[in-house]
Amino acid sequence: MHAHLVFVTKFRHKVFGDRHLSRMEQIMRDVCADFEAELVEFNGENNHVHLLVNYPPKVAVARLVNSLKGVSSRRLRQEFPDLVRHYYRANKLWSGSYFAGSVGGAPLSVVKQYIKQQNRPV
């Protein structure tokens, strides 16, 4: 099963640079592997990220999302102390909501291309 996931930063703050997104991609790949899932595509902008995830039917999307957001938030805040200025009020990196769309109607190549076309910061 494939899902297109989008996570937005708390208060839509412009938080991420390329170095943050590069590290986040690796963190999220590791989390997906723990769930026997595959991160097929990843990209983002300074205030949100897009993921295309292939996951087994036994995995609840909500559990996967909770782990992806929780682990990435914790590790990024540990590894990049400069991010503290963006989440000092709420002590959270991510907004509480997320977008999850099942991918089946559109060819995967279309979704992958959409994710690749995000305006990644330098």
XYZ file of C-alpha atoms in Angstrom:
122
model
C 0.000 0.000 0.000
C 1.235 3.490 -0.808
C 0.474 6.727 1.015
C 1.389 10.326 0.279
C 2.103 12.016 3.635
C 2.583 15.728 4.323
C 3.798 17.103 7.678
C 3.723 20.834 8.432
C 5.826 22.636 11.037
C 4.163 24.104 14.127
C 2.768 27.582 13.376
C 3.947 27.007 9.769
C 7.358 28.408 10.781
C 10.058 28.396 8.131
C 12.414 26.004 9.879
C 14.275 23.767 7.460
C 17.312 24.183 5.277
C 18.799 21.539 3.027
C 20.969 20.110 5.825
C 17.897 19.600 8.028
C 15.950 17.937 5.215
C 18.858 15.669 4.293
C 19.179 14.418 7.866
C 15.401 14.146 8.238
C 15.203 11.944 5.155
C 17.655 9.474 6.692
C 15.839 9.499 10.037
C 12.525 8.835 8.302
C 14.034 6.031 6.195
C 15.191 4.363 9.414
C 11.761 4.719 11.031
C 10.085 3.271 7.941
C 12.472 0.304 8.021
C 11.425 -0.363 11.633
C 7.839 -0.688 10.360
C 8.880 -2.861 7.398
C 7.923 0.066 5.195
C 9.867 1.863 2.471
C 10.320 5.590 2.020
C 9.966 5.736 -1.768
C 10.298 9.509 -2.174
C 11.082 12.414 0.157
C 11.367 16.151 -0.305
C 10.282 19.308 1.412
C 10.347 23.039 1.713
C 11.255 25.252 4.646
C 7.958 24.611 6.473
C 6.693 21.196 5.348
C 7.767 17.812 3.999
C 6.247 15.323 1.548
C 6.768 11.570 1.797
C 5.690 8.718 -0.445
C 5.660 5.597 1.724
C 5.084 1.983 0.742
C 3.868 0.167 3.851
C 2.441 -3.288 4.615
C -1.310 -3.629 5.293
C -0.648 -4.683 8.893
C 0.708 -1.198 9.705
C -1.738 1.484 10.821
C -0.951 4.768 9.076
C -1.575 6.705 12.296
C 1.078 4.667 14.158
C 3.586 5.130 11.345
C 2.920 8.887 11.218
C 3.207 9.184 15.001
C 6.624 7.517 14.923
C 7.850 9.482 11.898
C 6.920 12.811 13.470
C 7.986 11.925 17.009
C 11.371 10.426 16.189
C 12.251 13.088 13.605
C 11.278 15.897 15.983
C 13.305 14.491 18.859
C 16.415 13.710 16.815
C 16.418 16.947 14.839
C 16.082 19.022 18.011
C 18.992 17.070 19.564
C 21.240 17.303 16.508
C 20.399 20.876 15.451
C 20.184 23.152 18.520
C 19.601 26.099 16.161
C 16.045 24.818 15.605
C 15.106 25.766 19.188
C 14.181 29.309 18.157
C 11.351 27.928 16.005
C 9.630 25.775 18.584
C 10.370 27.503 21.900
C 6.719 28.461 22.515
C 5.141 25.063 21.887
C 8.161 22.785 22.409
C 7.023 20.944 19.273
C 8.514 20.871 15.821
C 5.456 19.546 13.961
C 1.847 20.666 13.817
C -0.535 18.162 15.402
C -2.217 17.466 12.067
C -1.021 15.768 8.900
C -2.200 14.867 5.415
C -2.369 11.221 4.394
C -3.672 10.281 0.974
C -3.799 6.782 -0.394
C -2.083 6.470 -3.732
C -3.681 4.198 -6.242
C -5.719 6.265 -8.671
C -2.771 8.311 -9.897
C 0.305 6.503 -11.171
C 3.107 6.469 -8.598
C 5.342 8.271 -11.074
C 3.016 11.305 -10.982
C 3.105 11.486 -7.181
C 6.905 10.993 -7.147
C 7.314 13.814 -9.679
C 5.083 16.129 -7.602
C 7.206 15.468 -4.513
C 10.463 16.014 -6.418
C 9.201 19.391 -7.661
C 8.957 20.910 -4.182
C 11.028 24.096 -3.767
C 13.679 22.653 -1.463
C 15.648 25.384 0.348
C 19.365 25.663 -0.197
